[in-house]
Short mmCIF file of C-alpha atoms and ligand atoms in Angstrom, two decimals:
data_model
loop_
_atom_site.label_atom_id
_atom_site.label_comp_id
_atom_site.label_asym_id
_atom_site.label_seq_id
_atom_site.Cartn_x
_atom_site.Cartn_y
_atom_site.Cartn_z
CA UNK A 1 -144.14 7.78 64.14
CA UNK A 2 -145.36 4.42 63.00
CA UNK A 3 -143.53 1.21 62.38
CA UNK A 4 -144.08 -1.23 59.50
CA UNK A 5 -144.27 -5.02 59.69
CA UNK A 6 -144.62 -7.77 57.18
CA UNK A 7 -148.27 -9.21 57.50
CA UNK A 8 -148.47 -11.50 54.42
CA UNK A 9 -145.90 -13.40 52.28
CA UNK A 10 -146.16 -15.23 49.00
CA UNK A 11 -144.03 -16.60 46.18
CA UNK A 12 -144.55 -18.15 42.77
CA UNK A 13 -142.18 -20.03 40.54
CA UNK A 14 -142.87 -21.64 37.14
CA UNK A 15 -143.33 -25.36 37.17
CA UNK A 16 -140.71 -25.91 34.55
CA UNK A 17 -137.58 -27.29 36.29
CA UNK A 18 -134.27 -26.99 34.36
CA UNK A 19 -131.51 -29.04 35.70
CA UNK A 20 -127.71 -28.73 35.21
CA UNK A 21 -127.87 -31.77 32.93
CA UNK A 22 -130.47 -29.98 30.72
CA UNK A 23 -128.09 -26.93 30.50
CA UNK A 24 -125.22 -29.29 29.48
CA UNK A 25 -127.23 -30.19 26.45
CA UNK A 26 -127.49 -26.46 25.31
CA UNK A 27 -123.84 -25.52 26.14
CA UNK A 28 -120.46 -26.72 27.23
CA UNK A 29 -121.10 -27.07 30.90
CA UNK A 30 -121.64 -29.80 33.48
CA UNK A 31 -123.38 -30.57 36.71
CA UNK A 32 -120.15 -30.89 38.72
CA UNK A 33 -118.84 -27.43 37.68
CA UNK A 34 -122.10 -25.70 38.46
CA UNK A 35 -122.60 -27.39 41.80
CA UNK A 36 -118.94 -26.86 42.97
CA UNK A 37 -118.78 -23.18 41.88
CA UNK A 38 -122.38 -22.14 42.75
CA UNK A 39 -124.32 -24.76 44.65
CA UNK A 40 -127.12 -24.58 42.10
CA UNK A 41 -128.72 -27.91 41.25
CA UNK A 42 -131.73 -26.72 39.22
CA UNK A 43 -133.64 -23.53 38.45
CA UNK A 44 -137.15 -22.61 37.06
CA UNK A 45 -137.37 -21.26 33.57
CA UNK A 46 -140.66 -20.10 32.06
CA UNK A 47 -141.47 -22.39 29.28
CA UNK A 48 -142.32 -21.23 25.74
CA UNK A 49 -146.02 -20.54 25.38
CA UNK A 50 -146.56 -19.85 29.14
CA UNK A 51 -148.70 -16.96 30.09
CA UNK A 52 -146.06 -16.08 32.81
CA UNK A 53 -144.17 -12.77 32.56
CA UNK A 54 -142.41 -10.73 35.25
CA UNK A 55 -145.64 -8.88 35.97
CA UNK A 56 -147.92 -11.93 35.81
CA UNK A 57 -145.66 -13.90 38.26
CA UNK A 58 -145.47 -10.82 40.54
CA UNK A 59 -149.29 -10.62 40.61
CA UNK A 60 -149.60 -14.36 41.42
CA UNK A 61 -147.21 -13.93 44.32
CA UNK A 62 -149.01 -10.82 45.42
CA UNK A 63 -152.43 -12.61 45.40
CA UNK A 64 -151.15 -15.11 48.02
CA UNK A 65 -149.37 -12.37 50.11
CA UNK A 66 -152.48 -10.36 50.27
CA UNK A 67 -154.75 -13.34 51.15
CA UNK A 68 -152.30 -14.40 53.96
CA UNK A 69 -152.23 -10.74 55.30
CA UNK A 70 -156.05 -11.04 55.92
CA UNK A 71 -156.58 -7.98 53.94
CA UNK A 72 -158.19 -7.56 50.38
CA UNK A 73 -156.72 -5.81 47.35
CA UNK A 74 -158.77 -2.80 48.17
CA UNK A 75 -156.97 -2.24 51.44
CA UNK A 76 -153.62 -1.83 49.66
CA UNK A 77 -152.46 1.71 49.36
CA UNK A 78 -149.33 1.57 47.13
CA UNK A 79 -147.34 -0.89 45.16
CA UNK A 80 -143.50 -1.13 45.12
CA UNK A 81 -142.27 -3.55 42.37
CA UNK A 82 -138.48 -4.48 42.09
CA UNK A 83 -137.24 -6.02 38.89
CA UNK A 84 -134.43 -5.82 36.29
CA UNK A 85 -136.47 -7.61 33.80
CA UNK A 86 -139.69 -5.80 33.31
CA UNK A 87 -142.35 -6.69 30.65
CA UNK A 88 -141.86 -3.29 29.05
CA UNK A 89 -139.04 -0.79 28.77
CA UNK A 90 -141.93 1.38 30.03
CA UNK A 91 -144.32 1.61 31.81
CA UNK A 92 -143.09 -0.35 34.86
CA UNK A 93 -144.36 -3.62 36.17
CA UNK A 94 -145.96 -2.10 39.29
CA UNK A 95 -148.80 -0.53 37.19
CA UNK A 96 -149.44 -3.86 35.50
CA UNK A 97 -150.07 -5.48 38.83
CA UNK A 98 -152.43 -2.69 39.79
CA UNK A 99 -154.38 -3.55 36.70
CA UNK A 100 -154.03 -7.42 36.88
CA UNK A 101 -155.32 -7.41 40.61
CA UNK A 102 -158.13 -4.96 39.64
CA UNK A 103 -156.94 -2.62 42.38
CA UNK A 104 -158.12 0.93 42.91
CA UNK A 105 -156.12 3.61 41.17
CA UNK A 106 -153.37 3.58 43.87
CA UNK A 107 -149.80 4.73 43.08
CA UNK A 108 -147.15 2.15 41.82
CA UNK A 109 -143.42 2.50 41.31
CA UNK A 110 -140.72 0.28 40.05
CA UNK A 111 -137.31 -0.12 41.66
CA UNK A 112 -134.32 -0.84 39.50
CA UNK A 113 -131.65 -2.06 41.80
CA UNK A 114 -131.13 -5.57 40.57
CA UNK A 115 -129.92 -8.08 43.22
CA UNK A 116 -130.46 -5.43 45.96
CA UNK A 117 -133.92 -4.71 44.45
CA UNK A 118 -136.02 -6.33 47.21
CA UNK A 119 -134.07 -4.56 50.07
CA UNK A 120 -134.40 -1.22 48.32
CA UNK A 121 -138.12 -1.93 47.70
CA UNK A 122 -138.76 -2.94 51.30
CA UNK A 123 -136.87 0.20 52.55
CA UNK A 124 -138.88 2.47 50.22
CA UNK A 125 -142.21 1.01 51.41
CA UNK A 126 -141.00 1.18 55.05
CA UNK A 127 -140.39 5.05 54.70
CA UNK A 128 -143.90 5.57 53.33
CA UNK A 129 -145.36 3.59 56.16
CA UNK A 130 -143.22 5.29 58.92
CA UNK A 131 -144.16 8.70 57.83
CA UNK A 132 -147.82 7.84 58.03
CA UNK A 133 -148.54 8.29 54.27
CA UNK A 134 -149.70 4.67 53.65
CA UNK A 135 -151.06 1.83 55.79
CA UNK A 136 -150.63 -1.17 53.56
CA UNK A 137 -148.13 -1.54 50.76
CA UNK A 138 -147.57 -4.45 48.49
CA UNK A 139 -143.83 -5.02 47.92
CA UNK A 140 -142.93 -7.39 44.95
CA UNK A 141 -139.73 -8.81 43.50
CA UNK A 142 -140.04 -10.55 40.29
CA UNK A 143 -137.66 -11.67 37.41
CA UNK A 144 -138.02 -13.27 34.12
CA UNK A 145 -134.36 -13.84 33.33
CA UNK A 146 -134.56 -16.91 31.01
CA UNK A 147 -135.68 -14.94 27.93
CA UNK A 148 -132.63 -12.75 28.15
CA UNK A 149 -129.73 -15.14 28.74
CA UNK A 150 -127.16 -16.26 26.20
CA UNK A 151 -127.70 -20.03 26.33
CA UNK A 152 -124.66 -20.99 24.35
CA UNK A 153 -121.20 -21.92 25.68
CA UNK A 154 -120.30 -18.15 25.14
CA UNK A 155 -122.73 -17.18 27.87
CA UNK A 156 -122.22 -20.11 30.22
CA UNK A 157 -120.49 -18.01 33.00
CA UNK A 158 -123.76 -16.20 33.54
CA UNK A 159 -126.64 -18.12 32.09
CA UNK A 160 -126.36 -21.15 34.47
CA UNK A 161 -126.79 -18.89 37.44
CA UNK A 162 -130.26 -17.32 36.93
CA UNK A 163 -133.75 -18.47 37.45
CA UNK A 164 -137.22 -17.12 36.95
CA UNK A 165 -139.66 -16.41 39.85
CA UNK A 166 -141.47 -13.90 42.04
CA UNK A 167 -142.08 -13.12 45.71
CA UNK A 168 -144.26 -10.56 47.40
CA UNK A 169 -145.03 -9.30 50.88
CA UNK A 170 -147.59 -6.90 52.42
CA UNK A 171 -146.06 -4.32 54.70
CA UNK A 172 -148.46 -2.87 57.11
CA UNK A 173 -148.58 0.00 59.61
CA UNK A 174 -148.17 -0.97 63.29
CA UNK A 175 -147.86 1.19 66.42
CA UNK A 176 -145.65 -1.39 68.07
CA UNK A 177 -142.15 -0.04 67.77
CA UNK A 178 -140.55 -3.12 69.07
CA UNK A 179 -141.81 -5.23 66.02
CA UNK A 180 -141.30 -5.02 62.26
CA UNK A 181 -138.62 -3.26 60.16
CA UNK A 182 -136.18 -1.92 62.72
CA UNK A 183 -133.90 -0.48 60.14
CA UNK A 184 -132.76 -0.49 56.52
CA UNK A 185 -129.31 0.63 55.11
CA UNK A 186 -128.69 1.12 51.44
CA UNK A 187 -125.52 1.68 49.50
CA UNK A 188 -124.16 2.08 45.89
CA UNK A 189 -120.80 2.36 44.22
CA UNK A 190 -121.49 3.26 40.53
CA UNK A 191 -117.83 3.11 39.40
CA UNK A 192 -118.34 -0.64 39.19
CA UNK A 193 -121.46 -0.52 37.00
CA UNK A 194 -119.69 -2.21 34.10
CA UNK A 195 -118.75 -5.28 36.29
CA UNK A 196 -122.27 -6.65 36.02
CA UNK A 197 -124.32 -5.02 33.34
CA UNK A 198 -126.73 -5.21 30.45
CA UNK A 199 -125.77 -2.16 28.55
CA UNK A 200 -128.16 -2.15 25.66
CA UNK A 201 -130.65 -1.39 24.22
CA UNK A 202 -130.30 1.97 25.81
CA UNK A 203 -131.05 5.58 25.02
CA UNK A 204 -127.56 5.88 23.45
CA UNK A 205 -127.70 2.48 21.55
CA UNK A 206 -131.23 1.75 20.36
CA UNK A 207 -132.26 -1.29 18.23
CA UNK A 208 -131.19 0.10 14.79
CA UNK A 209 -127.56 0.55 15.99
CA UNK A 210 -127.62 -3.01 17.57
CA UNK A 211 -129.09 -4.53 14.39
CA UNK A 212 -126.62 -2.75 12.21
CA UNK A 213 -123.65 -4.68 13.90
CA UNK A 214 -125.24 -7.95 12.41
CA UNK A 215 -124.92 -9.84 15.60
CA UNK A 216 -121.42 -8.71 16.56
CA UNK A 217 -122.59 -6.44 19.45
CA UNK A 218 -123.84 -8.72 22.24
CA UNK A 219 -124.26 -5.94 24.88
CA UNK A 220 -127.87 -7.00 25.32
CA UNK A 221 -126.76 -10.02 27.13
CA UNK A 222 -125.69 -9.72 30.76
CA UNK A 223 -121.97 -9.35 31.18
CA UNK A 224 -120.33 -10.15 34.59
CA UNK A 225 -116.81 -10.12 35.79
CA UNK A 226 -117.68 -13.04 38.19
CA UNK A 227 -114.48 -13.07 40.13
CA UNK A 228 -114.41 -9.37 40.84
CA UNK A 229 -118.18 -9.34 41.86
CA UNK A 230 -117.57 -12.37 44.13
CA UNK A 231 -114.64 -10.52 45.98
CA UNK A 232 -116.68 -7.44 46.53
CA UNK A 233 -119.79 -9.45 47.43
CA UNK A 234 -118.29 -11.21 50.43
CA UNK A 235 -116.95 -7.97 51.94
CA UNK A 236 -120.15 -5.88 51.30
CA UNK A 237 -122.45 -8.70 52.70
CA UNK A 238 -120.31 -8.72 55.90
CA UNK A 239 -120.56 -4.91 56.20
CA UNK A 240 -124.21 -4.81 55.46
CA UNK A 241 -124.98 -7.32 58.30
CA UNK A 242 -122.70 -5.54 60.77
CA UNK A 243 -124.11 -2.09 59.86
CA UNK A 244 -127.75 -3.19 60.40
CA UNK A 245 -127.02 -5.09 63.61
CA UNK A 246 -124.86 -2.29 65.12
CA UNK A 247 -127.43 0.34 64.36
CA UNK A 248 -129.90 -1.48 66.62
CA UNK A 249 -127.30 -2.29 69.41
CA UNK A 250 -127.35 -5.90 68.41
CA UNK A 251 -124.86 -8.57 67.67
CA UNK A 252 -124.55 -11.64 65.55
CA UNK A 253 -125.53 -13.61 68.73
CA UNK A 254 -128.93 -12.09 68.68
CA UNK A 255 -129.60 -13.24 65.13
CA UNK A 256 -132.19 -15.91 64.69
CA UNK A 257 -132.26 -15.98 60.82
CA UNK A 258 -130.01 -14.46 58.15
CA UNK A 259 -131.59 -14.33 54.70
CA UNK A 260 -128.93 -13.36 52.16
CA UNK A 261 -129.65 -12.70 48.44
CA UNK A 262 -129.22 -16.01 46.81
CA UNK A 263 -126.35 -15.21 44.37
CA UNK A 264 -124.00 -18.17 45.13
CA UNK A 265 -124.05 -20.79 47.82
CA UNK A 266 -120.27 -20.19 48.30
CA UNK A 267 -120.83 -16.54 49.10
CA UNK A 268 -123.52 -17.47 51.75
CA UNK A 269 -121.24 -20.14 53.15
CA UNK A 270 -118.37 -17.71 53.46
CA UNK A 271 -120.64 -15.20 55.43
CA UNK A 272 -121.87 -18.12 57.56
CA UNK A 273 -118.42 -19.19 58.52
CA UNK A 274 -117.19 -15.72 59.10
CA UNK A 275 -119.99 -14.94 61.61
CA UNK A 276 -120.12 -18.56 62.93
CA UNK A 277 -123.75 -18.96 62.15
CA UNK A 278 -125.39 -22.41 62.65
CA UNK A 279 -127.27 -23.99 59.79
CA UNK A 280 -130.49 -22.97 61.51
CA UNK A 281 -129.42 -19.35 61.43
CA UNK A 282 -129.10 -18.99 57.66
CA UNK A 283 -131.64 -19.86 54.91
CA UNK A 284 -130.44 -20.92 51.40
CA UNK A 285 -132.55 -22.12 48.57
CA UNK A 286 -130.38 -21.25 45.66
CA UNK A 287 -129.92 -25.03 45.03
CA UNK A 288 -133.59 -25.18 43.79
CA UNK A 289 -134.15 -21.80 42.09
CA UNK A 290 -130.76 -20.36 41.14
CA UNK A 291 -130.24 -16.51 41.37
CA UNK A 292 -133.65 -14.92 41.03
CA UNK A 293 -132.13 -11.47 41.66
CA UNK A 294 -134.88 -9.07 43.04
CA UNK A 295 -137.19 -12.03 43.89
CA UNK A 296 -134.52 -14.23 45.59
CA UNK A 297 -134.83 -12.76 49.17
CA UNK A 298 -138.53 -12.54 49.29
CA UNK A 299 -138.91 -16.02 47.90
CA UNK A 300 -136.34 -17.39 50.49
CA UNK A 301 -138.06 -15.35 53.34
CA UNK A 302 -141.46 -16.79 52.32
CA UNK A 303 -140.21 -20.38 52.06
CA UNK A 304 -138.45 -20.15 55.37
CA UNK A 305 -141.64 -18.82 56.96
CA UNK A 306 -143.76 -21.48 55.30
CA UNK A 307 -141.42 -24.16 56.80
CA UNK A 308 -141.90 -22.74 60.25
CA UNK A 309 -138.30 -21.48 60.48
CA UNK A 310 -139.52 -17.91 61.35
CA UNK A 311 -141.38 -17.50 64.64
CA UNK A 312 -142.73 -14.50 66.60
CA UNK A 313 -140.14 -12.30 68.01
CA UNK A 314 -137.28 -13.74 65.93
CA UNK A 315 -134.55 -11.32 64.73
CA UNK A 316 -134.16 -11.59 60.97
CA UNK A 317 -131.44 -9.90 58.88
CA UNK A 318 -131.86 -9.57 55.14
CA UNK A 319 -128.85 -8.58 53.05
CA UNK A 320 -128.15 -8.20 49.34
CA UNK A 321 -125.24 -7.24 47.08
CA UNK A 322 -125.31 -6.87 43.29
CA UNK A 323 -125.02 -5.01 40.07
CA UNK A 324 -124.59 -1.19 40.52
CA UNK A 325 -122.77 -2.12 42.69
CA UNK A 326 -125.61 -1.75 45.09
CA UNK A 327 -125.91 -3.41 48.52
CA UNK A 328 -127.96 -3.08 51.71
CA UNK A 329 -129.60 -4.68 54.71
CA UNK A 330 -132.95 -4.84 56.50
CA UNK A 331 -133.23 -5.74 60.20
CA UNK A 332 -136.60 -7.16 61.19
CA UNK A 333 -138.13 -8.15 64.50
CA UNK A 334 -140.76 -10.67 63.57
O1 LIG B 401 -126.37 -11.72 42.13
C1 LIG B 401 -125.47 -10.67 41.79
C2 LIG B 401 -124.17 -10.81 42.25
N1 LIG B 401 -123.57 -12.10 41.64
C3 LIG B 401 -122.57 -12.67 42.20
O2 LIG B 401 -122.34 -12.44 43.45
C4 LIG B 401 -121.81 -13.68 41.50
C5 LIG B 401 -120.45 -13.69 41.94
N2 LIG B 401 -119.51 -14.55 41.05
C6 LIG B 401 -119.60 -15.92 41.14
O3 LIG B 401 -120.50 -16.37 41.77
C7 LIG B 401 -118.51 -16.65 40.46
O4 LIG B 401 -117.54 -15.80 39.95
C8 LIG B 401 -118.96 -17.55 39.30
C9 LIG B 401 -119.93 -18.70 39.74
C10 LIG B 401 -119.98 -16.67 38.39
C11 LIG B 401 -117.91 -18.12 38.48
O5 LIG B 401 -117.10 -18.89 39.34
P1 LIG B 401 -115.46 -18.75 39.32
O6 LIG B 401 -114.93 -19.73 40.27
O7 LIG B 401 -115.23 -17.24 39.53
O8 LIG B 401 -115.17 -19.14 37.78
P2 LIG B 401 -114.53 -18.22 36.63
O9 LIG B 401 -115.38 -17.34 36.07
O10 LIG B 401 -113.20 -17.87 37.14
O11 LIG B 401 -114.15 -19.42 35.62
C12 LIG B 401 -113.37 -20.50 35.84
C13 LIG B 401 -113.29 -21.42 34.53
C14 LIG B 401 -113.11 -20.67 33.26
O12 LIG B 401 -112.27 -21.59 32.48
P3 LIG B 401 -110.75 -21.34 32.28
O13 LIG B 401 -110.61 -19.94 31.82
O14 LIG B 401 -110.17 -21.44 33.68
O15 LIG B 401 -110.32 -22.37 31.39
C15 LIG B 401 -114.39 -20.57 32.72
O16 LIG B 401 -114.36 -20.45 31.32
O17 LIG B 401 -114.62 -22.04 34.47
C16 LIG B 401 -115.13 -21.87 33.11
N3 LIG B 401 -116.55 -21.72 33.19
C17 LIG B 401 -117.37 -22.75 33.03
N4 LIG B 401 -117.04 -24.07 32.91
C18 LIG B 401 -118.17 -24.93 32.93
C19 LIG B 401 -117.30 -20.58 33.24
N5 LIG B 401 -118.54 -20.90 33.32
C20 LIG B 401 -118.68 -22.28 33.16
C21 LIG B 401 -119.74 -23.15 33.09
N6 LIG B 401 -119.49 -24.52 33.03
N7 LIG B 401 -121.02 -22.82 33.25
#
């Protein structure tokens, strides 16, 4: 049996900064409300006319991760791409990256697990490496949210939260069992699917049906029961952390860095206080980027690593919760 470890990290966000004050010119919202409820100060939104898309941003982040891993694109055996906002209904964004990076005809899959997308993608890649099937896998999380948000007062409960961006890592085989991905745990509870959902267009409601409602059916915009999601998030985040640590006979005292999915600074602070984590034991960057869903953990991990906050032998826990509901954790010895 092999183990897998992260050997290269990269992220890319569009240059275009959208502040809370910018949003207040589009809808009835204000800086104070957004900061108090979410901690978000600004986010990046792809500007009109940009070449960036979910796949393009994913490829940009991937190039950096591959270069930092010391490998070349030709050393990558497989691509796992997590997103809820793919360029196309089909094919997935992973195959686009295979083409954009001019890679050999390796396999590529997309993971559709929203805010838990990166944890699911990492876990999927980890299994392929642990079985010995692949040696180096490109794992990407990328989202182009801003094109699909209701940027009017009607959509303010959701649209102020989300940002665009991408992160990527190279996961490589190692024979050192004490390093790398120690465990991943994944969960779902589909009975709450409608609490955070984009329900159309779908195979049961295609464009002609939507158009026939003459703008009355808005189910192509994200719908979220924010308070309900928040209450479940704080419980599931805590469970995900404990499950990962206990499976490895570790405790919160062993934790060097917790990187939560960046959904809401209040959720992260709740978890920080519950587990009595110091400010150095948790990384948050939602203030700058908003919620970038499948990209959020890998952007945060990359940024923390770039700032020197992640060192050799550190114990890192990643945890996510979101639409599905889905949630999960990854425990990593760096
Ligand atoms: O990443 C996937 C997982 N997602 C999450 O974990 C998100 C979880 N939920 C949340 O983070 C929070 O529920 C939100 C930040 C989305 C909302 O915060 P809240 O404290 O639950 O606010 P609320 O939805 O209960 O709304 C409170 C009030 C309402 O007004 P009334 O009914 O009290 O008069 C809203 O209409 O705030 C109003 N409101 C706004 N006001 C200004 C909602 N959105 C806005 C806005 N600006 N953008």
